[in-house]
Structures are given as C-alpha cells and as structure tokens.
Short mmCIF file of C-alpha atoms in Angstrom, two decimals:
data_model
loop_
_atom_site.label_atom_id
_atom_site.label_comp_id
_atom_site.label_asym_id
_atom_site.label_seq_id
_atom_site.Cartn_x
_atom_site.Cartn_y
_atom_site.Cartn_z
CA MET A 1 85.12 -16.42 55.20
CA ALA A 2 81.77 -18.00 54.35
CA GLY A 3 79.43 -18.98 57.18
CA THR A 4 79.90 -22.45 58.61
CA ARG A 5 76.67 -23.73 57.08
CA ASN A 6 78.27 -23.09 53.68
CA ALA A 7 81.74 -24.43 54.52
CA ARG A 8 82.93 -25.88 51.23
CA ASN A 9 84.95 -28.85 50.21
CA GLY A 10 85.23 -30.37 46.76
CA PRO A 11 87.59 -29.77 43.85
CA LEU A 12 86.02 -26.38 43.02
CA SER A 13 86.22 -24.92 46.51
CA ALA A 14 88.34 -22.00 45.27
CA VAL A 15 85.94 -21.10 42.46
CA ARG A 16 83.37 -18.31 42.65
CA VAL A 17 80.28 -18.43 40.46
CA VAL A 18 77.56 -15.85 39.81
CA GLU A 19 74.28 -17.36 38.60
CA LEU A 20 71.66 -15.06 37.13
CA ALA A 21 68.44 -16.76 38.22
CA GLY A 22 66.48 -18.73 35.66
CA ILE A 23 64.81 -22.12 35.40
CA GLY A 24 65.83 -25.55 34.17
CA PRO A 25 69.30 -26.21 32.77
CA GLY A 26 71.04 -23.07 34.05
CA PRO A 27 70.20 -23.66 37.73
CA PHE A 28 71.05 -27.35 37.38
CA ALA A 29 74.46 -26.51 35.92
CA ALA A 30 75.08 -24.07 38.77
CA MET A 31 73.98 -26.73 41.28
CA LEU A 32 76.50 -29.17 39.84
CA LEU A 33 79.26 -26.58 40.28
CA ALA A 34 78.05 -25.94 43.82
CA ASP A 35 77.98 -29.66 44.57
CA LEU A 36 81.64 -29.76 43.52
CA GLY A 37 82.44 -27.08 46.08
CA ALA A 38 82.14 -23.82 44.16
CA ASP A 39 80.80 -20.77 45.99
CA VAL A 40 77.71 -20.16 43.87
CA VAL A 41 75.81 -16.92 44.44
CA ARG A 42 72.41 -16.94 42.78
CA VAL A 43 71.13 -13.50 41.83
CA ASP A 44 67.38 -13.74 42.32
CA ARG A 45 64.98 -11.12 41.06
CA PRO A 46 62.10 -9.61 43.01
CA GLY A 47 58.96 -11.66 42.41
CA GLY A 48 60.87 -14.88 41.76
CA SER A 49 61.93 -16.78 38.68
CA GLY A 50 61.71 -20.39 39.71
CA LEU A 51 59.58 -23.42 38.93
CA GLY A 52 56.47 -22.16 40.66
CA ILE A 53 57.09 -24.44 43.62
CA ASP A 54 58.02 -23.52 47.17
CA PRO A 55 61.69 -22.41 46.93
CA ALA A 56 62.43 -24.56 49.98
CA TYR A 57 61.88 -27.64 47.78
CA ASP A 58 63.79 -26.51 44.69
CA LEU A 59 66.74 -28.86 45.05
CA THR A 60 68.56 -27.38 42.07
CA ASN A 61 69.30 -24.43 44.36
CA ARG A 62 71.01 -26.49 47.06
CA ASN A 63 74.56 -25.63 48.14
CA LYS A 64 74.10 -22.07 46.85
CA ARG A 65 73.58 -18.66 48.42
CA SER A 66 71.07 -16.11 47.19
CA VAL A 67 71.03 -12.35 46.91
CA LEU A 68 68.10 -10.30 45.68
CA VAL A 69 68.85 -7.80 42.91
CA ASP A 70 66.45 -5.99 40.58
CA LEU A 71 68.42 -5.66 37.35
CA LYS A 72 65.84 -3.22 36.02
CA ALA A 73 66.28 -0.86 38.96
CA SER A 74 68.91 1.83 39.43
CA GLY A 75 72.00 0.27 40.90
CA GLY A 76 70.97 -3.29 40.05
CA PRO A 77 73.40 -3.91 37.18
CA ALA A 78 76.21 -2.20 39.13
CA ALA A 79 75.71 -4.59 42.06
CA VAL A 80 75.95 -7.59 39.73
CA LEU A 81 79.06 -6.20 38.07
CA ASP A 82 80.61 -5.79 41.52
CA LEU A 83 80.05 -9.52 42.03
CA VAL A 84 81.35 -10.27 38.54
CA GLU A 85 84.59 -8.44 39.31
CA ARG A 86 85.27 -11.00 42.05
CA ALA A 87 83.93 -14.08 40.23
CA ASP A 88 85.49 -16.76 38.07
CA ILE A 89 82.34 -17.86 36.23
CA LEU A 90 78.97 -16.32 35.39
CA ILE A 91 75.98 -18.35 34.22
CA GLU A 92 72.91 -16.86 32.56
CA GLY A 93 70.03 -18.40 30.64
CA TYR A 94 68.26 -15.44 29.05
CA ARG A 95 67.26 -15.21 25.42
CA PRO A 96 70.01 -13.69 23.26
CA GLY A 97 70.35 -9.95 23.83
CA VAL A 98 68.49 -9.79 27.14
CA ALA A 99 71.58 -9.74 29.35
CA GLU A 100 73.03 -7.01 27.17
CA ARG A 101 69.90 -4.88 27.55
CA LEU A 102 70.03 -5.36 31.31
CA GLY A 103 73.61 -4.12 31.40
CA VAL A 104 75.21 -7.42 32.39
CA GLY A 105 76.10 -8.86 28.99
CA PRO A 106 79.50 -10.30 28.09
CA ASP A 107 81.07 -7.00 27.03
CA ALA A 108 80.16 -5.24 30.28
CA CYS A 109 81.20 -8.20 32.42
CA LEU A 110 84.49 -8.91 30.66
CA ALA A 111 85.35 -5.20 30.82
CA ARG A 112 85.14 -5.47 34.61
CA ASN A 113 86.83 -8.87 34.78
CA PRO A 114 88.87 -9.89 31.72
CA LYS A 115 89.46 -13.38 33.17
CA LEU A 116 85.74 -14.11 33.57
CA VAL A 117 84.18 -17.19 31.99
CA TYR A 118 80.74 -16.09 30.79
CA GLY A 119 78.49 -19.15 30.37
CA ARG A 120 75.36 -18.72 28.26
CA MET A 121 72.67 -21.42 28.49
CA THR A 122 70.01 -21.40 25.77
CA GLY A 123 67.96 -23.87 23.78
CA TRP A 124 68.66 -22.60 20.27
CA GLY A 125 72.04 -20.90 20.80
CA GLN A 126 73.15 -17.30 20.47
CA ASP A 127 72.63 -17.15 16.70
CA GLY A 128 70.70 -18.85 13.90
CA PRO A 129 67.13 -18.41 12.58
CA LEU A 130 65.51 -19.69 15.81
CA ALA A 131 67.80 -17.96 18.29
CA ALA A 132 65.21 -15.39 19.40
CA ASP A 133 62.30 -17.86 19.57
CA ALA A 134 60.81 -19.38 22.70
CA GLY A 135 61.29 -23.08 23.17
CA HIS A 136 61.44 -26.03 25.53
CA ASP A 137 63.36 -29.29 25.81
CA ILE A 138 60.95 -31.26 23.63
CA ALA A 139 61.40 -28.93 20.65
CA TYR A 140 65.19 -28.88 20.97
CA ILE A 141 65.52 -32.66 20.93
CA ALA A 142 62.88 -32.87 18.18
CA ILE A 143 64.82 -30.94 15.54
CA THR A 144 68.14 -32.66 16.32
CA GLY A 145 66.74 -36.12 15.51
CA THR A 146 67.29 -37.26 19.08
CA LEU A 147 63.60 -37.49 19.94
CA SER A 148 62.91 -39.54 16.81
CA MET A 149 65.01 -42.40 18.20
CA ILE A 150 63.09 -42.78 21.46
CA GLY A 151 60.08 -45.07 21.62
CA PRO A 152 59.23 -48.76 21.25
CA ASP A 153 57.02 -48.64 18.16
CA PRO A 154 58.20 -47.57 14.70
CA ASP A 155 54.60 -46.83 13.77
CA GLY A 156 53.77 -44.98 17.00
CA PRO A 157 54.77 -41.59 18.38
CA PRO A 158 58.15 -40.91 19.98
CA THR A 159 58.34 -41.26 23.76
CA VAL A 160 59.03 -38.04 25.67
CA PRO A 161 62.00 -38.70 28.04
CA ALA A 162 60.96 -36.05 30.61
CA ASN A 163 63.41 -33.15 30.13
CA LEU A 164 66.50 -35.19 30.88
CA VAL A 165 67.95 -35.58 27.38
CA GLY A 166 67.71 -31.94 26.30
CA ASP A 167 67.74 -29.62 29.29
CA TYR A 168 70.09 -31.56 31.52
CA ALA A 169 72.19 -33.90 29.36
CA GLY A 170 72.43 -31.73 26.24
CA GLY A 171 72.26 -28.46 28.16
CA SER A 172 73.49 -28.39 31.75
CA LEU A 173 76.26 -30.95 31.42
CA TYR A 174 77.67 -29.36 28.28
CA LEU A 175 77.60 -25.94 29.92
CA VAL A 176 79.52 -27.29 32.92
CA VAL A 177 82.12 -28.96 30.69
CA GLY A 178 82.40 -25.74 28.71
CA VAL A 179 82.84 -23.33 31.61
CA LEU A 180 85.35 -25.60 33.37
CA ALA A 181 87.39 -25.94 30.17
CA ALA A 182 87.26 -22.17 29.69
CA LEU A 183 88.24 -21.66 33.34
CA GLN A 184 91.32 -23.82 32.77
CA HIS A 185 92.22 -21.61 29.81
CA ALA A 186 91.58 -18.42 31.78
CA ARG A 187 93.85 -19.53 34.61
CA ALA A 188 96.59 -20.60 32.23
CA HIS A 189 96.46 -17.58 29.91
CA GLY A 190 94.65 -14.83 31.82
CA GLU A 191 91.96 -14.67 29.13
CA GLY A 192 88.25 -15.02 29.79
CA GLN A 193 85.69 -15.87 27.13
CA VAL A 194 82.05 -16.58 26.34
CA VAL A 195 80.75 -20.16 26.35
CA ASP A 196 77.72 -20.60 24.08
CA ALA A 197 76.02 -23.77 25.37
CA ALA A 198 73.00 -24.51 23.19
CA ILE A 199 70.79 -27.50 23.95
CA VAL A 200 70.41 -28.23 20.24
CA ASP A 201 74.19 -28.57 19.96
CA GLY A 202 74.49 -30.78 23.03
CA ALA A 203 71.53 -33.00 22.15
CA ALA A 204 72.93 -33.53 18.66
CA HIS A 205 76.39 -34.28 20.05
CA LEU A 206 74.98 -36.91 22.41
CA ALA A 207 73.99 -38.97 19.37
CA THR A 208 77.49 -39.07 17.86
CA MET A 209 77.83 -42.85 18.21
CA ILE A 210 74.41 -43.39 16.63
CA HIS A 211 75.33 -41.21 13.65
CA GLY A 212 78.41 -43.38 13.16
CA MET A 213 76.32 -46.54 13.28
CA LEU A 214 73.83 -44.97 10.85
CA ALA A 215 76.61 -44.17 8.38
CA ALA A 216 77.99 -47.70 8.69
CA GLY A 217 74.59 -49.29 8.08
CA GLY A 218 74.31 -50.59 11.62
CA TRP A 219 71.38 -48.38 12.60
CA GLN A 220 68.05 -47.83 10.87
CA ASP A 221 66.74 -44.27 10.84
CA ARG A 222 63.51 -45.23 12.58
CA ARG A 223 62.79 -46.09 16.19
CA GLY A 224 61.96 -49.36 17.80
CA VAL A 225 63.89 -51.56 15.35
CA ASN A 226 67.48 -51.19 16.52
CA LEU A 227 69.73 -52.84 19.06
CA LEU A 228 69.53 -50.10 21.71
CA ASP A 229 66.12 -48.50 21.15
CA GLY A 230 63.80 -51.30 22.24
CA GLY A 231 63.80 -53.13 18.93
CA CYS A 232 65.96 -55.92 20.31
CA PRO A 233 64.02 -58.49 22.40
CA PHE A 234 66.88 -58.89 24.85
CA TYR A 235 67.32 -55.14 25.39
CA GLY A 236 64.06 -53.71 26.68
CA THR A 237 61.45 -53.82 29.42
CA TYR A 238 58.87 -56.47 30.27
CA GLU A 239 55.79 -56.46 32.48
CA THR A 240 55.57 -58.81 35.44
CA SER A 241 52.49 -60.50 36.94
CA ASP A 242 51.97 -57.71 39.49
CA GLY A 243 52.13 -54.86 36.97
CA GLY A 244 55.78 -54.10 37.62
CA TYR A 245 58.54 -54.13 35.00
CA MET A 246 61.95 -55.70 34.55
CA ALA A 247 64.70 -54.15 32.43
CA VAL A 248 66.74 -56.53 30.28
CA GLY A 249 70.13 -55.69 28.76
CA ALA A 250 71.58 -59.10 27.90
CA LEU A 251 73.38 -58.02 24.73
CA GLU A 252 76.55 -60.11 24.79
CA GLN A 253 76.36 -63.86 24.18
CA GLN A 254 77.57 -64.86 27.64
CA PHE A 255 75.00 -62.61 29.30
CA TYR A 256 72.25 -63.75 26.95
CA ASP A 257 72.97 -67.40 27.74
CA GLN A 258 72.48 -66.75 31.46
CA PHE A 259 69.38 -64.69 30.77
CA VAL A 260 67.46 -67.31 28.80
CA ARG A 261 68.52 -70.06 31.23
CA LEU A 262 67.37 -68.19 34.33
CA LEU A 263 64.22 -67.01 32.60
CA GLY A 264 63.42 -70.63 31.83
CA ILE A 265 63.16 -70.41 28.05
CA GLU A 266 66.53 -71.91 27.15
CA ASP A 267 64.96 -74.83 25.31
CA ILE A 268 62.50 -72.77 23.27
CA ALA A 269 64.32 -69.50 22.66
CA PRO A 270 65.35 -68.92 19.02
CA ALA A 271 69.01 -68.21 18.32
CA ARG A 272 70.08 -64.76 19.51
CA LYS A 273 71.11 -63.60 16.02
CA ASP A 274 68.14 -65.11 14.20
CA PHE A 275 66.68 -61.69 13.43
CA GLY A 276 63.74 -63.16 11.54
CA ARG A 277 62.54 -64.77 14.77
CA TRP A 278 63.01 -61.77 17.07
CA ALA A 279 59.23 -61.31 17.29
CA GLU A 280 58.88 -64.93 18.42
CA LEU A 281 61.63 -64.44 20.99
CA ARG A 282 60.01 -61.26 22.30
CA THR A 283 56.73 -63.10 22.81
CA ALA A 284 58.44 -65.94 24.65
CA VAL A 285 60.27 -63.50 26.95
CA ALA A 286 57.14 -61.44 27.62
CA ASP A 287 55.00 -64.50 28.37
CA ARG A 288 57.55 -65.84 30.81
CA PHE A 289 57.98 -62.56 32.70
CA ARG A 290 54.22 -62.38 33.23
CA THR A 291 54.31 -65.58 35.29
CA ARG A 292 55.98 -64.00 38.35
CA THR A 293 56.06 -60.73 40.26
CA ARG A 294 58.77 -58.12 39.93
CA GLU A 295 60.14 -59.07 43.35
CA GLU A 296 60.29 -62.74 42.43
CA TRP A 297 62.13 -62.06 39.18
CA THR A 298 64.52 -59.73 40.98
CA ALA A 299 65.43 -62.61 43.28
CA VAL A 300 65.92 -64.97 40.33
CA PHE A 301 68.43 -62.68 38.62
CA ALA A 302 70.15 -61.37 41.75
CA GLY A 303 73.90 -61.97 41.78
CA THR A 304 74.08 -63.08 38.14
CA ASP A 305 75.51 -61.61 34.95
CA ALA A 306 72.23 -61.81 33.07
CA CYS A 307 72.01 -57.98 33.08
CA VAL A 308 68.43 -57.82 34.39
CA ALA A 309 67.16 -55.26 36.91
CA PRO A 310 63.80 -54.19 38.34
CA VAL A 311 62.37 -50.90 37.09
CA LEU A 312 62.00 -48.86 40.27
CA SER A 313 60.02 -45.68 40.80
CA LEU A 314 61.57 -42.43 41.99
CA ARG A 315 60.38 -43.12 45.52
CA GLU A 316 61.56 -46.73 45.48
CA ALA A 317 65.05 -46.11 44.12
CA PRO A 318 66.73 -44.74 47.29
CA ALA A 319 65.97 -47.98 49.16
CA HIS A 320 67.64 -50.27 46.62
CA PRO A 321 70.41 -52.13 48.49
CA HIS A 322 73.16 -51.12 46.06
CA LEU A 323 72.18 -47.45 46.00
CA ALA A 324 71.75 -47.43 49.77
CA ALA A 325 75.19 -48.97 50.27
CA ARG A 326 76.79 -46.33 48.05
CA ALA A 327 74.69 -43.50 49.55
CA THR A 328 73.63 -42.57 46.02
CA PHE A 329 70.73 -40.73 47.65
CA VAL A 330 71.11 -38.62 50.78
CA HIS A 331 68.72 -37.08 53.27
CA HIS A 332 69.25 -33.42 54.06
CA GLY A 333 66.88 -30.96 55.64
CA GLY A 334 64.05 -33.46 55.53
CA LEU A 335 64.40 -34.00 51.76
CA THR A 336 65.60 -37.16 50.02
CA GLN A 337 67.75 -36.23 47.04
CA PRO A 338 70.48 -37.55 44.75
CA ALA A 339 73.95 -37.15 46.23
CA PRO A 340 76.56 -35.06 44.42
CA ALA A 341 78.26 -36.88 41.54
CA PRO A 342 80.86 -37.86 40.49
CA ARG A 343 82.95 -38.78 43.52
CA PHE A 344 86.43 -37.59 44.43
CA SER A 345 88.90 -39.39 46.69
CA ALA A 346 90.75 -36.31 47.95
CA THR A 347 88.13 -33.56 47.66
CA PRO A 348 84.68 -35.11 48.17
CA GLY A 349 81.60 -33.05 47.53
CA ALA A 350 78.57 -32.98 49.80
CA VAL A 351 75.11 -31.53 50.25
CA ARG A 352 76.09 -28.70 52.57
CA SER A 353 72.92 -26.65 52.61
CA GLY A 354 69.34 -26.85 51.42
CA PRO A 355 67.79 -24.80 48.62
CA ALA A 356 68.83 -21.17 48.79
CA LEU A 357 65.86 -18.95 49.61
CA PRO A 358 65.62 -15.80 47.48
CA GLY A 359 67.62 -12.98 49.05
CA ALA A 360 68.32 -14.82 52.30
CA ASP A 361 72.11 -14.55 52.06
CA THR A 362 72.54 -10.95 50.94
CA ASP A 363 74.44 -9.69 54.00
CA GLU A 364 76.62 -12.79 54.21
CA VAL A 365 77.61 -12.59 50.54
CA ALA A 366 78.16 -8.84 50.74
CA HIS A 367 80.62 -9.47 53.56
CA ASP A 368 82.34 -12.54 52.11
CA TRP A 369 82.76 -11.10 48.64
CA ALA A 370 83.36 -7.52 49.88
CA VAL A 371 80.46 -6.12 47.84
CA PRO A 372 78.73 -3.48 49.99
CA SER A 373 76.55 -2.39 47.05
CA LEU A 374 74.46 -5.52 47.63
CA ILE A 375 73.14 -4.34 50.97
CA SER A 376 69.76 -2.63 50.85
CA LYS A 377 67.40 -1.74 53.60
CA ASP A 378 64.70 -3.59 51.66
CA ALA A 379 66.72 -6.79 51.21
CA PRO A 380 65.30 -9.81 53.06
CA GLN A 381 67.45 -10.86 55.99
CA GLU A 382 68.52 -14.41 56.62
CA PRO A 383 66.18 -16.03 59.15
CA GLU A 384 67.65 -16.94 62.50
CA ALA A 385 68.42 -20.60 63.05
#
C-alpha cells in the first residue's frame, strides 16, 4: 500500500501510470491523471530533465512519485519494463524513435504488458515530413492556422498566447482524453494500444467551430475583425483610468443592453448590429472605461448580466471572491496553485503531495509495485520528514 502522504482518492485511484520524464505537455498530462487519483510514477533520469527550475517548485510534478533510472545504463530499460508490466498507462514525450532506441518503445512495452496504453506526446506526431524535427508550441500552433486567429490588429502580428493553446490544450488534454479512452477499450477487450497525441492535431481540432464558421461565411480568415477575436467592440478588453483592464463579453442583445446602460453610453451607442459604426462604438466604450479605475468599474458591473469582468493577474486571481469561495486555488506546501479540475461528487481529487523530487520515492515505489530491480545503492533516499 502506498505511503500515507500519497493516499489517493479520485476516479482514477485504481490506475497506475508510468511517466518517462520530459518537459511541458507530457508532465502536465501526467499531473492531470495524478490529480484525478492515479498512482503516477515519474521515471527521472540522472542529471534532470525539467524546466531548469528548482524541482520543489515544479507544480506539474505534484501528486506523483519519482524514481531515478538511467535508461542508457545496463539494467535501466529492464527496470522500466518491470514497472510497465504492472502499469495501466505509460506516457512519453520523446522524438519519434528515441524510446525504441532506449529499449522502452511500444513493441517492447506491449510485449511485457499487452493491455498497456502507450501514450506518445509530441508536437509534430509520430510520422510526417516534420516528425523528426525539433519544435515548440509556437511553431505547432503557427502551421495549424490557430496562431493566425489570435491578436487584435489585422495589420499587426499575431499575439502569442503563452504555451496554453498548443502544449496544454492541443497537447496535454488530448493525450489525457486519448489514454483514458484507450484504457476503457483495454479494460473491455484486453487489448492495449498506442495513442499518438500530436499537438498539431489537437491545436487544429480546437478550431473546429471556427472552420465551420469560415465555411459558412461567418468568419473572415484574418484576425481582429471577427466576433470572438477582438474585432467586435463588445467582446474585448478596455483600459481603465488606473492602467488596469476590463474584459467585455456582452454578445447577446439582453446582455448588451445592460452593458451600455451601466457603462453610461446608452444614449450615444450605435446599434449593436450596425457594423459600419463598430469603430465609433469601440471609441465610445474605450473613452468611457478610461474615466474610472478597474475597481470602480468592477463594482458597477458586479451582480449584473452585462458579462463584464476585471482582468486579474496571476497573483491577484486566487483572491477573487468567486474563486476563493470555490477554492479554485489551493495552498499546499507553501505554494499557491490551481486546484485539481474538474470536480467529482463521489470521488473528489485533491493536491495530496508537492512536486516529486527526482528519485526520492524509489524504495517506496519498489515496495508498492513489487519491483525490486528499482533499488540501487546509488539511488537517492527519501528525506526524513
């Protein structure tokens, strides 16, 4: 049985996951599985493979345990395959062919465990002209057309949305959906398989609705001129007198009516569907927002259906009354962090442990999973509490 600090709840509490250490979308996907209760064992390599920050702050490794294995050393691949034999899911984010060369590719793993779900997280996918090339989020969303949609100015450059759209939305979340669907199949039919989760595929898929609107003539293939990309004057952000910003999403008529009334431009605002006067409307909205602070405007729109909210920073967000009431952010181990999502009525998830430190859980995992090949005299021991 796992140590008490890793006592698991959540709908995936009976699921075992092996994560071959990487950075970005793979660790985030494994964190999501761990947040949902899965027993995630991260196989770290000597020398590290993380973000270059102190591992104690790498929140994508929370709720996991770590063992240290050198896959290039004698006995390394065998130790991982011993874990694989007892696992339900494996996640790796190497370039195509690397896992095979290390001896832990799909063929080797499925030979040891035919019911295994082998999740592969890459940017370009396992095949295609770019499959072997290096890449990052920005390039993946660039070639899918997704990046071209983001930004306020049709004549200016696209806006880079951090690495949320590619790595995490188009990558991690699609990998999680894929491995859980494949796990359902494996448990129903006794057949494992490989899940090829490519960020280019996920990022393209995210824009399905937009492609439909484009085909129907309801979306222009350029940014900053459409209903949902900042082109609409009542769906965007506006600066306040103190340098803050308010976000406006008053799309429907009933919401728009409240918006212009509370903003104080009801008598001068052009008709909502008078597209030829959208520039005039934008100017009127912007001028009015600049007359008060963000806090003052927040109070004006509080409790209404005008669909207006303050734009908060990462440090401000946890203190918002709604998020605080829902415990959307939690404090664990001295770190403020987003709580597990989504929520379950019968099997709630939780932040059970802080970021797994490389190799700190080797003995515990070796015992819990009955894998004595993990134990090495050189393996770091878990620090005493």
